[in-house]
Coordinates of N, CA and C in Angstrom, one line a residue:
M193 N 82.6 109.2 60.0 CA 82.2 110.6 60.3 C 80.8 110.8 60.0
L194 N 80.1 111.6 60.8 CA 78.7 111.9 60.6 C 78.6 112.9 59.5
A195 N 77.9 112.6 58.4 CA 77.8 113.6 57.4 C 76.8 114.6 57.7
L196 N 77.0 115.9 57.3 CA 76.1 117.0 57.7 C 74.8 116.7 56.9
S197 N 74.8 116.0 55.8 CA 73.5 115.8 55.1 C 72.5 115.0 55.9
F198 N 73.0 114.2 56.9 CA 72.1 113.4 57.7 C 71.4 114.3 58.7
L199 N 71.9 115.4 59.0 CA 71.3 116.2 60.1 C 70.0 116.8 59.8
P200 N 69.7 117.3 58.7 CA 68.3 117.8 58.4 C 67.3 116.7 58.6
L201 N 67.7 115.4 58.3 CA 66.7 114.3 58.5 C 66.5 114.1 59.9
L202 N 67.5 114.2 60.7 CA 67.4 114.1 62.2 C 66.5 115.2 62.7
L203 N 66.6 116.4 62.2 CA 65.8 117.5 62.6 C 64.3 117.2 62.3
L204 N 64.1 116.7 61.1 CA 62.7 116.5 60.7 C 62.1 115.4 61.5
A205 N 62.8 114.3 61.8 CA 62.3 113.2 62.5 C 62.0 113.6 63.9
T206 N 62.8 114.4 64.6 CA 62.6 114.8 65.9 C 61.5 115.8 66.0
A207 N 61.4 116.6 65.0 CA 60.3 117.6 65.0 C 58.9 116.9 64.9
G208 N 58.8 115.8 64.2 CA 57.6 115.1 64.1 C 57.2 114.5 65.4
L209 N 58.2 113.9 66.1 CA 57.9 113.4 67.4 C 57.5 114.4 68.4
A210 N 58.2 115.6 68.4 CA 57.9 116.7 69.3 C 56.5 117.2 69.1
A211 N 56.1 117.3 67.8 CA 54.8 117.9 67.6 C 53.6 117.1 68.1
S212 N 53.9 115.8 68.3 CA 52.8 114.9 68.7 C 52.7 114.8 70.2
S213 N 53.6 115.5 71.0 CA 53.6 115.3 72.4 C 53.5 116.7 73.1
P214 N 52.9 116.7 74.4 CA 52.8 118.0 75.1 C 54.2 118.5 75.5
G215 N 54.2 119.8 75.6 CA 55.5 120.5 76.0 C 55.8 120.1 77.5
R216 N 57.1 120.0 77.7 CA 57.6 119.7 79.0 C 58.8 120.6 79.3
R217 N 59.0 120.9 80.6 CA 60.1 121.8 81.0 C 61.3 121.0 81.5
A218 N 62.5 121.7 81.4 CA 63.7 121.1 81.9 C 63.7 121.2 83.5
T219 N 64.3 120.3 84.1 CA 64.5 120.3 85.6 C 65.5 121.4 85.9
P220 N 65.2 122.4 86.8 CA 66.1 123.5 87.1 C 67.4 122.9 87.6
S221 N 68.5 123.6 87.2 CA 69.9 123.2 87.7 C 70.1 123.6 89.1
A222 N 70.8 122.8 89.9 CA 71.2 123.2 91.3 C 72.6 123.7 91.4
V223 N 73.2 124.0 90.2 CA 74.6 124.5 90.2 C 74.5 126.1 90.4
P224 N 75.2 126.6 91.4 CA 75.2 128.1 91.6 C 76.0 128.9 90.5
A225 N 75.7 130.2 90.5 CA 76.3 131.0 89.5 C 77.8 131.1 89.7
S226 N 78.3 130.9 90.9 CA 79.8 131.0 91.1 C 80.6 130.0 90.4
V227 N 80.0 128.9 90.1 CA 80.8 127.7 89.5 C 81.5 128.1 88.2
L228 N 80.7 128.7 87.2 CA 81.3 129.0 86.0 C 82.3 130.2 86.2
A229 N 82.0 131.1 87.0 CA 82.9 132.3 87.2 C 84.2 131.8 87.7
Q230 N 84.2 130.8 88.6 CA 85.5 130.3 89.1 C 86.3 129.5 88.0
L231 N 85.6 128.9 87.1 CA 86.2 128.1 86.0 C 86.9 129.0 85.0
L232 N 86.3 130.2 84.7 CA 86.9 131.0 83.6 C 88.2 131.7 84.0
P233 N 89.2 131.7 83.1 CA 90.4 132.4 83.5 C 90.2 133.9 83.7
A234 N 91.1 134.5 84.5 CA 91.0 135.9 84.7 C 91.8 136.6 83.6
N235 N 91.7 137.9 83.5 CA 92.4 138.7 82.6 C 92.0 138.4 81.1
Q236 N 90.7 138.1 80.9 CA 90.2 138.0 79.5 C 88.8 138.5 79.5
Q237 N 88.3 139.0 78.4 CA 87.0 139.6 78.3 C 86.1 138.8 77.3
Q238 N 86.6 137.8 76.7 CA 85.8 137.1 75.7 C 84.6 136.3 76.4
L239 N 85.0 135.6 77.5 CA 84.0 134.8 78.2 C 83.7 135.4 79.5
V240 N 82.6 135.9 79.7 CA 82.2 136.6 81.0 C 81.0 135.8 81.6
A241 N 81.2 135.3 82.8 CA 80.1 134.5 83.4 C 78.9 135.3 83.8
P242 N 77.7 134.9 83.5 CA 76.5 135.6 83.9 C 76.4 135.6 85.4
T243 N 75.7 136.6 85.9 CA 75.5 136.7 87.4 C 74.4 135.8 87.9
D244 N 73.6 135.2 87.0 CA 72.6 134.3 87.5 C 73.1 132.9 87.3
A245 N 72.4 131.9 88.0 CA 72.8 130.5 87.9 C 72.4 129.9 86.6
P246 N 73.1 128.9 86.1 CA 72.7 128.3 84.9 C 71.4 127.5 85.0
T247 N 70.7 127.4 83.9 CA 69.4 126.7 83.9 C 69.7 125.2 83.6
F248 N 70.8 124.9 83.1 CA 71.1 123.5 82.8 C 72.6 123.3 82.7
V249 N 73.2 122.2 83.1 CA 74.6 122.0 83.0 C 74.8 120.5 82.4
A250 N 75.5 120.4 81.3 CA 75.6 119.1 80.7 C 77.1 118.7 80.4
L251 N 77.3 117.4 80.4 CA 78.5 116.8 79.8 C 78.2 116.5 78.3
V252 N 79.1 116.8 77.4 CA 79.0 116.4 76.0 C 80.1 115.5 75.7
T253 N 79.8 114.4 75.1 CA 80.8 113.4 74.6 C 80.6 113.1 73.2
G254 N 81.6 113.1 72.4 CA 81.4 112.9 71.0 C 82.7 113.1 70.1
F255 N 82.5 113.6 68.9 CA 83.6 113.7 68.0 C 83.6 115.1 67.3
H256 N 84.8 115.6 67.1 CA 85.0 116.7 66.2 C 85.4 116.2 64.8
N257 N 84.6 116.5 63.8 CA 84.7 115.9 62.5 C 85.5 116.9 61.6
F258 N 86.4 116.2 60.8 CA 87.2 117.0 59.8 C 87.0 116.4 58.4
T259 N 87.0 117.3 57.4 CA 86.8 116.9 56.1 C 87.9 117.5 55.2
C260 N 88.2 116.8 54.1 CA 89.2 117.3 53.1 C 88.4 118.2 52.1
T261 N 88.9 119.4 52.0 CA 88.2 120.4 51.1 C 88.6 120.2 49.6
R262 N 88.0 120.8 48.7 CA 88.3 120.8 47.3 C 89.7 121.3 47.1
M263 N 90.2 122.2 48.0 CA 91.5 122.7 47.9 C 92.6 121.8 48.4
G264 N 92.2 120.6 48.9 CA 93.2 119.7 49.4 C 93.7 120.0 50.8
T265 N 92.9 120.7 51.6 CA 93.3 121.0 53.0 C 92.2 120.5 53.9
W266 N 92.6 120.1 55.1 CA 91.7 119.7 56.2 C 91.0 120.8 56.8
A267 N 89.7 120.7 57.0 CA 88.9 121.7 57.7 C 87.9 121.1 58.6
S268 N 87.5 121.9 59.6 CA 86.5 121.4 60.6 C 85.2 121.2 59.9
D269 N 84.5 120.1 60.3 CA 83.2 119.8 59.7 C 82.2 119.6 60.8
G270 N 82.4 120.4 61.9 CA 81.4 120.4 63.0 C 81.6 119.3 64.0
F271 N 80.7 119.3 65.0 CA 80.8 118.4 66.1 C 79.5 117.5 66.2
A272 N 79.6 116.4 66.8 CA 78.4 115.5 67.0 C 78.6 114.7 68.3
G273 N 77.6 114.7 69.1 CA 77.7 113.9 70.3 C 76.5 113.9 71.2
Q274 N 76.6 113.3 72.4 CA 75.5 113.1 73.3 C 75.6 114.0 74.5
L275 N 74.5 114.4 75.1 CA 74.4 115.4 76.2 C 73.8 114.7 77.4
F276 N 74.5 114.8 78.5 CA 74.1 114.2 79.8 C 73.9 115.3 80.9
D277 N 72.9 115.2 81.6 CA 72.6 116.2 82.7 C 73.5 115.8 83.9
I278 N 74.5 116.7 84.2 CA 75.4 116.5 85.3 C 75.1 117.3 86.6
S279 N 74.0 118.0 86.6 CA 73.7 118.9 87.7 C 73.7 118.1 89.1
S280 N 73.2 116.9 89.0 CA 73.1 116.1 90.3 C 74.4 115.7 90.9
L281 N 75.5 115.8 90.1 CA 76.8 115.5 90.6 C 77.5 116.6 91.4
F282 N 76.9 117.8 91.3 CA 77.5 118.9 92.1 C 77.0 118.8 93.5
P283 N 77.9 119.1 94.5 CA 79.2 119.6 94.4 C 80.4 118.6 94.5
G284 N 80.1 117.4 94.2 CA 81.1 116.3 94.4 C 82.3 116.5 93.3
S285 N 83.3 115.7 93.6 CA 84.5 115.8 92.7 C 84.2 115.3 91.3
E286 N 83.2 114.4 91.2 CA 82.8 113.9 89.8 C 82.3 115.0 88.9
F287 N 81.7 116.0 89.5 CA 81.2 117.1 88.7 C 82.3 117.8 88.0
S288 N 83.4 118.0 88.6 CA 84.5 118.8 88.0 C 85.5 117.9 87.2
Q289 N 85.4 116.6 87.4 CA 86.3 115.7 86.7 C 85.7 114.8 85.6
I290 N 84.4 114.9 85.5 CA 83.7 113.9 84.6 C 84.1 114.0 83.2
Q291 N 84.4 115.2 82.7 CA 84.8 115.3 81.3 C 86.1 114.5 81.0
N292 N 87.0 114.5 82.0 CA 88.3 113.8 81.9 C 88.1 112.3 81.9
D293 N 87.3 111.9 82.9 CA 87.0 110.4 83.0 C 86.2 109.9 81.8
A294 N 85.2 110.6 81.4 CA 84.4 110.2 80.2 C 85.3 110.1 79.0
Y295 N 86.2 111.1 78.8 CA 87.1 111.1 77.6 C 87.8 109.8 77.5
F296 N 88.4 109.3 78.6 CA 89.2 108.1 78.6 C 88.4 106.8 78.6
S297 N 87.1 107.0 78.9 CA 86.2 105.8 78.9 C 85.5 105.6 77.6
Q298 N 85.6 106.6 76.6 CA 84.9 106.5 75.4 C 85.2 105.2 74.7
S299 N 84.2 104.6 74.1 CA 84.3 103.3 73.4 C 85.0 103.5 72.1
A300 N 85.4 102.4 71.4 CA 86.0 102.4 70.1 C 85.1 102.8 69.0
S301 N 83.8 102.8 69.3 CA 82.8 103.1 68.3 C 83.0 104.5 67.7
T302 N 82.8 104.7 66.4 CA 82.9 106.0 65.7 C 81.5 106.6 65.6
D303 N 80.5 106.0 66.2 CA 79.1 106.6 66.2 C 79.0 107.6 67.3
P304 N 78.8 108.9 67.0 CA 78.7 109.9 68.1 C 77.5 109.7 69.0
F305 N 76.5 109.0 68.5 CA 75.3 108.7 69.2 C 75.2 107.3 69.7
D306 N 76.3 106.7 70.0 CA 76.4 105.3 70.4 C 75.5 105.0 71.6
P307 N 74.5 104.2 71.5 CA 73.6 104.0 72.6 C 74.3 103.1 73.7
T308 N 75.2 102.3 73.3 CA 75.9 101.4 74.3 C 76.7 102.3 75.2
F309 N 77.5 103.3 74.7 CA 78.3 104.2 75.5 C 77.4 105.0 76.3
A310 N 76.3 105.5 75.8 CA 75.3 106.3 76.6 C 74.8 105.6 77.8
K311 N 74.5 104.3 77.6 CA 74.1 103.5 78.7 C 75.2 103.3 79.8
Q312 N 76.4 103.2 79.3 CA 77.6 103.0 80.2 C 77.7 104.3 81.1
V313 N 77.6 105.4 80.5 CA 77.7 106.7 81.2 C 76.5 106.8 82.2
E314 N 75.3 106.5 81.8 CA 74.2 106.6 82.7 C 74.4 105.7 83.9
D315 N 74.8 104.4 83.6 CA 75.0 103.5 84.7 C 76.1 103.8 85.7
K316 N 77.2 104.3 85.1 CA 78.4 104.6 86.0 C 78.2 105.8 86.9
Y317 N 77.6 106.9 86.3 CA 77.4 108.1 87.1 C 76.0 108.4 87.6
G318 N 75.1 107.6 87.1 CA 73.7 107.8 87.6 C 73.1 109.1 87.0
I319 N 73.6 109.5 85.8 CA 73.1 110.7 85.1 C 72.4 110.3 83.8
P320 N 71.3 111.0 83.5 CA 70.5 110.6 82.3 C 71.0 111.2 81.0
L321 N 70.8 110.4 79.9 CA 71.0 111.0 78.6 C 69.9 112.0 78.4
S322 N 70.3 113.2 78.0 CA 69.3 114.3 77.9 C 69.1 114.9 76.5
G323 N 70.1 114.6 75.6 CA 69.9 115.2 74.3 C 71.1 114.9 73.4
Q324 N 71.1 115.5 72.2 CA 72.1 115.3 71.2 C 72.6 116.7 70.8
H325 N 73.9 116.7 70.4 CA 74.6 117.9 69.9 C 75.1 117.5 68.5
Y326 N 74.8 118.4 67.5 CA 75.2 118.2 66.2 C 75.2 119.6 65.5
F327 N 75.7 119.6 64.2 CA 75.7 120.8 63.4 C 74.7 120.7 62.3
A328 N 74.0 121.7 61.9 CA 73.0 121.7 60.9 C 73.2 122.9 60.0
S329 N 73.0 122.8 58.7 CA 73.1 124.0 57.8 C 71.8 124.8 57.8
S330 N 72.0 126.1 57.8 CA 70.9 127.0 57.8 C 70.4 127.1 56.4
G331 N 69.0 127.1 56.2 CA 68.4 127.3 54.9 C 68.6 128.7 54.3
V332 N 69.0 129.6 55.2 CA 69.2 131.0 54.7 C 70.6 131.3 54.3
T333 N 71.6 131.0 55.2 CA 73.0 131.2 54.9 C 73.7 130.1 54.3
G334 N 73.2 128.8 54.5 CA 73.9 127.7 54.1 C 75.1 127.3 55.0
L335 N 75.3 128.1 56.0 CA 76.4 127.8 57.0 C 75.9 126.9 58.1
A336 N 76.8 126.0 58.6 CA 76.5 125.1 59.6 C 76.6 125.7 61.0
S337 N 75.6 125.5 61.8 CA 75.5 126.1 63.2 C 75.4 125.0 64.2
P338 N 76.0 125.2 65.4 CA 75.8 124.2 66.5 C 74.4 124.1 67.0
V339 N 73.9 122.9 67.2 CA 72.6 122.6 67.6 C 72.6 121.8 68.9
F340 N 71.8 122.1 69.9 CA 71.7 121.4 71.1 C 70.2 121.0 71.2
D341 N 70.0 119.7 71.1 CA 68.6 119.2 70.9 C 68.2 118.3 72.0
F342 N 67.2 118.8 72.8 CA 66.7 118.0 74.0 C 65.3 117.6 73.8
R343 N 64.8 117.4 72.6 CA 63.4 117.1 72.3 C 63.1 115.6 72.4
N344 N 64.1 114.8 72.6 CA 63.8 113.3 72.5 C 64.2 112.6 73.8
N345 N 64.8 113.3 74.8 CA 65.3 112.6 76.0 C 65.0 113.4 77.2
G346 N 64.9 112.7 78.4 CA 64.8 113.4 79.7 C 63.5 114.1 79.9
P347 N 63.4 115.0 80.8 CA 62.2 115.7 81.2 C 61.6 116.5 80.1
T348 N 62.4 116.9 79.0 CA 61.9 117.8 78.0 C 61.5 116.9 76.7
A349 N 61.5 115.6 76.8 CA 61.1 114.8 75.7 C 59.7 115.1 75.2
G350 N 59.6 115.4 73.9 CA 58.3 115.7 73.4 C 58.0 117.2 73.3
N351 N 58.9 118.0 73.9 CA 58.7 119.5 73.8 C 59.3 120.0 72.6
P352 N 58.6 120.6 71.6 CA 59.1 121.0 70.4 C 60.1 122.2 70.5
D353 N 60.0 122.9 71.7 CA 60.8 124.1 71.9 C 62.1 123.7 72.6
A354 N 62.3 122.5 73.0 CA 63.5 122.1 73.8 C 64.7 121.9 72.9
I355 N 65.1 122.9 72.2 CA 66.2 122.9 71.3 C 66.8 124.3 71.2
V356 N 68.1 124.4 70.9 CA 68.7 125.7 70.7 C 69.7 125.6 69.5
V357 N 69.6 126.5 68.6 CA 70.6 126.6 67.5 C 71.4 127.9 67.9
A358 N 72.7 127.8 67.7 CA 73.5 128.9 68.3 C 74.6 129.4 67.3
D359 N 75.1 130.5 67.6 CA 76.3 131.1 66.9 C 77.4 131.3 68.0
V360 N 78.6 131.0 67.6 CA 79.8 131.3 68.5 C 80.0 132.8 68.5
T361 N 80.0 133.4 69.7 CA 80.2 134.8 69.8 C 81.5 135.2 70.5
G362 N 82.2 134.2 71.0 CA 83.5 134.5 71.7 C 84.2 133.2 72.0
H363 N 85.5 133.3 72.1 CA 86.3 132.1 72.4 C 87.7 132.4 73.0
I364 N 88.2 131.5 73.7 CA 89.6 131.7 74.2 C 90.3 130.3 74.1
P365 N 91.6 130.3 74.0 CA 92.3 129.0 74.0 C 92.1 128.2 75.3
S366 N 92.0 126.9 75.2 CA 91.8 126.1 76.4 C 93.0 126.4 77.4
P367 N 92.7 126.7 78.7 CA 93.8 126.9 79.7 C 94.6 125.6 79.9
T368 N 94.1 124.4 79.5 CA 94.8 123.2 79.7 C 95.8 122.9 78.5
G369 N 95.8 123.7 77.5 CA 96.8 123.4 76.4 C 96.2 123.3 75.0
T370 N 97.0 123.2 74.0 CA 96.6 123.2 72.6 C 96.0 121.9 72.2
S371 N 96.1 120.8 73.0 CA 95.6 119.5 72.6 C 94.1 119.5 72.9
D372 N 93.6 120.5 73.6 CA 92.1 120.6 74.0 C 91.4 121.7 73.2
L373 N 90.2 121.5 72.9 CA 89.4 122.5 72.2 C 89.3 123.8 72.9
D374 N 89.2 124.9 72.2 CA 89.0 126.2 72.8 C 87.7 126.2 73.6
W375 N 87.7 127.2 74.5 CA 86.4 127.4 75.3 C 85.6 128.5 74.6
Q376 N 84.3 128.4 74.6 CA 83.5 129.2 73.8 C 82.3 129.7 74.5
V377 N 81.8 130.9 74.1 CA 80.4 131.3 74.5 C 79.6 131.4 73.2
M378 N 78.4 130.9 73.2 CA 77.5 130.9 72.1 C 76.2 131.6 72.4
T379 N 75.6 132.3 71.4 CA 74.3 132.9 71.6 C 73.3 132.2 70.8
G380 N 72.2 131.9 71.4 CA 71.1 131.2 70.8 C 70.4 132.1 69.7
T381 N 70.1 131.5 68.5 CA 69.5 132.2 67.5 C 68.1 131.7 67.2
S382 N 67.8 130.5 67.6 CA 66.4 130.0 67.6 C 66.3 128.8 68.6
G383 N 65.0 128.5 68.9 CA 64.7 127.6 70.0 C 64.7 128.2 71.3
K384 N 64.1 127.5 72.3 CA 63.8 128.2 73.6 C 64.6 127.5 74.8
F385 N 65.5 126.5 74.5 CA 66.1 125.8 75.6 C 67.1 126.8 76.3
A386 N 67.7 127.7 75.6 CA 68.7 128.6 76.2 C 68.9 129.8 75.3
S387 N 69.4 130.8 75.9 CA 69.8 132.0 75.1 C 71.3 132.2 75.0
T388 N 72.0 131.6 76.0 CA 73.5 131.6 76.0 C 74.0 130.3 76.5
I389 N 75.1 129.8 75.8 CA 75.7 128.6 76.2 C 77.2 128.8 76.3
F390 N 77.8 128.2 77.3 CA 79.3 128.2 77.5 C 79.8 126.8 77.3
R391 N 80.9 126.7 76.5 CA 81.6 125.4 76.4 C 82.9 125.5 77.1
V392 N 83.1 124.8 78.2 CA 84.3 124.9 79.0 C 84.8 123.5 79.4
S393 N 86.0 123.5 80.1 CA 86.5 122.3 80.6 C 86.6 121.2 79.5
T394 N 87.2 121.6 78.4 CA 87.3 120.8 77.2 C 88.4 119.7 77.3
K395 N 88.2 118.6 76.7 CA 89.2 117.6 76.7 C 89.3 117.0 75.3
G396 N 90.4 117.1 74.6 CA 90.6 116.5 73.3 C 89.9 117.3 72.2
G397 N 89.6 116.7 71.1 CA 89.0 117.3 70.0 C 89.8 118.0 69.0
V398 N 91.2 117.9 69.1 CA 92.1 118.6 68.3 C 93.0 117.6 67.5
L399 N 93.1 117.8 66.2 CA 94.1 117.1 65.3 C 95.0 118.1 64.7
N400 N 96.3 117.8 64.7 CA 97.3 118.7 64.0 C 97.4 118.2 62.6
L401 N 96.6 118.7 61.7 CA 96.5 118.2 60.3 C 97.2 119.3 59.5
V402 N 98.5 119.1 59.3 CA 99.3 120.1 58.6 C 99.6 119.6 57.1
E403 N 99.5 118.3 56.9 CA 99.8 117.8 55.5 C 98.5 118.0 54.6
A404 N 98.8 118.1 53.3 CA 97.7 118.2 52.4 C 97.0 116.9 52.3
C405 N 95.7 116.9 51.8 CA 94.9 115.7 51.6 C 94.3 115.7 50.2
E406 N 93.9 114.5 49.8 CA 93.3 114.4 48.5 C 91.8 114.6 48.6
P407 N 91.2 115.5 47.8 CA 89.7 115.7 47.9 C 89.0 114.3 47.8
N408 N 87.9 114.2 48.5 CA 87.1 113.0 48.6 C 87.8 111.9 49.5
T409 N 88.9 112.3 50.2 CA 89.5 111.4 51.2 C 88.5 111.3 52.3
P410 N 88.3 110.0 52.8 CA 87.4 109.9 54.0 C 87.7 110.8 55.1
G411 N 86.7 111.3 55.8 CA 86.9 112.3 56.9 C 87.6 111.7 58.1
L412 N 88.0 112.5 59.0 CA 88.7 112.1 60.2 C 87.8 112.6 61.4
Q413 N 88.1 111.9 62.5 CA 87.4 112.3 63.8 C 88.4 112.4 64.9
A414 N 88.1 113.3 65.8 CA 88.9 113.5 67.1 C 87.9 113.5 68.2
K415 N 88.0 112.5 69.1 CA 87.0 112.4 70.2 C 87.2 113.6 71.1
F416 N 86.1 114.0 71.8 CA 86.2 115.1 72.7 C 85.2 115.0 73.8
T417 N 85.4 115.7 74.9 CA 84.4 115.9 75.9 C 84.5 117.3 76.4
A418 N 83.4 117.8 77.0 CA 83.4 119.2 77.6 C 82.2 119.3 78.5
Q419 N 82.2 120.4 79.3 CA 81.1 120.8 80.0 C 80.4 122.0 79.3
L420 N 79.0 121.9 79.4 CA 78.2 123.0 78.8 C 77.3 123.6 79.8
F421 N 77.4 124.9 79.9 CA 76.5 125.7 80.9 C 75.5 126.4 80.0
F422 N 74.2 126.2 80.3 CA 73.1 126.8 79.6 C 72.4 127.9 80.4
Y423 N 72.1 129.0 79.8 CA 71.5 130.1 80.5 C 70.3 130.6 79.7
G424 N 69.3 131.2 80.5 CA 68.2 131.9 79.8 C 67.2 131.0 79.1
S425 N 66.8 129.9 79.7 CA 65.8 129.1 79.2 C 64.5 129.8 79.2
K426 N 63.7 129.6 78.1 CA 62.4 130.2 78.0 C 61.3 129.1 78.0
L427 N 61.7 127.9 78.3 CA 60.7 126.8 78.4 C 59.8 127.0 79.6

């Protein structure tokens, strides 16, 4: 499992790289506004599709991490994975099915940033590795927040603003069942890559951990994939 203590080091390392390079902008998405609206279930108010088109659409592949608390219960310890630009796959069938295909294609590696798997995805679908997804603790609250970091890959490599730290502001159960992660809307709190992010079309990422655990027990992982729709880029 990827320890959260590693993440501030990743942030510092990428910040140093970004500061030494000129800012670059993301390539605009060709996915129309109607796509997310059609994906979201009716008769719910938690996730409401924006009326404008997304500025970026990504596949995320990685792991949901779990840790044993001091109370002897399992708890979520955030997510870690890789982000791929899937805009070029629209409107083909691969665009709507890639999260399922990638889920079953994931390697046996427990490294959420496995470069071999990233290369396999790039070669199979012709889509580029664009960034990393992880959780990092806030220096103010101490709570871990989702981070989407595009400062090291793709057209935004070297841009110090190509990152967004977010808070979850709404969620619904996955329409495909309890074995898949919930769908979420997140609001950006820092960074300029996006102001709003939707996590939809989830696959996996759930463990039914009902039994008690011993503190300091090694953590567990559940592999997952999903589609991410980003809106409101200020790059």
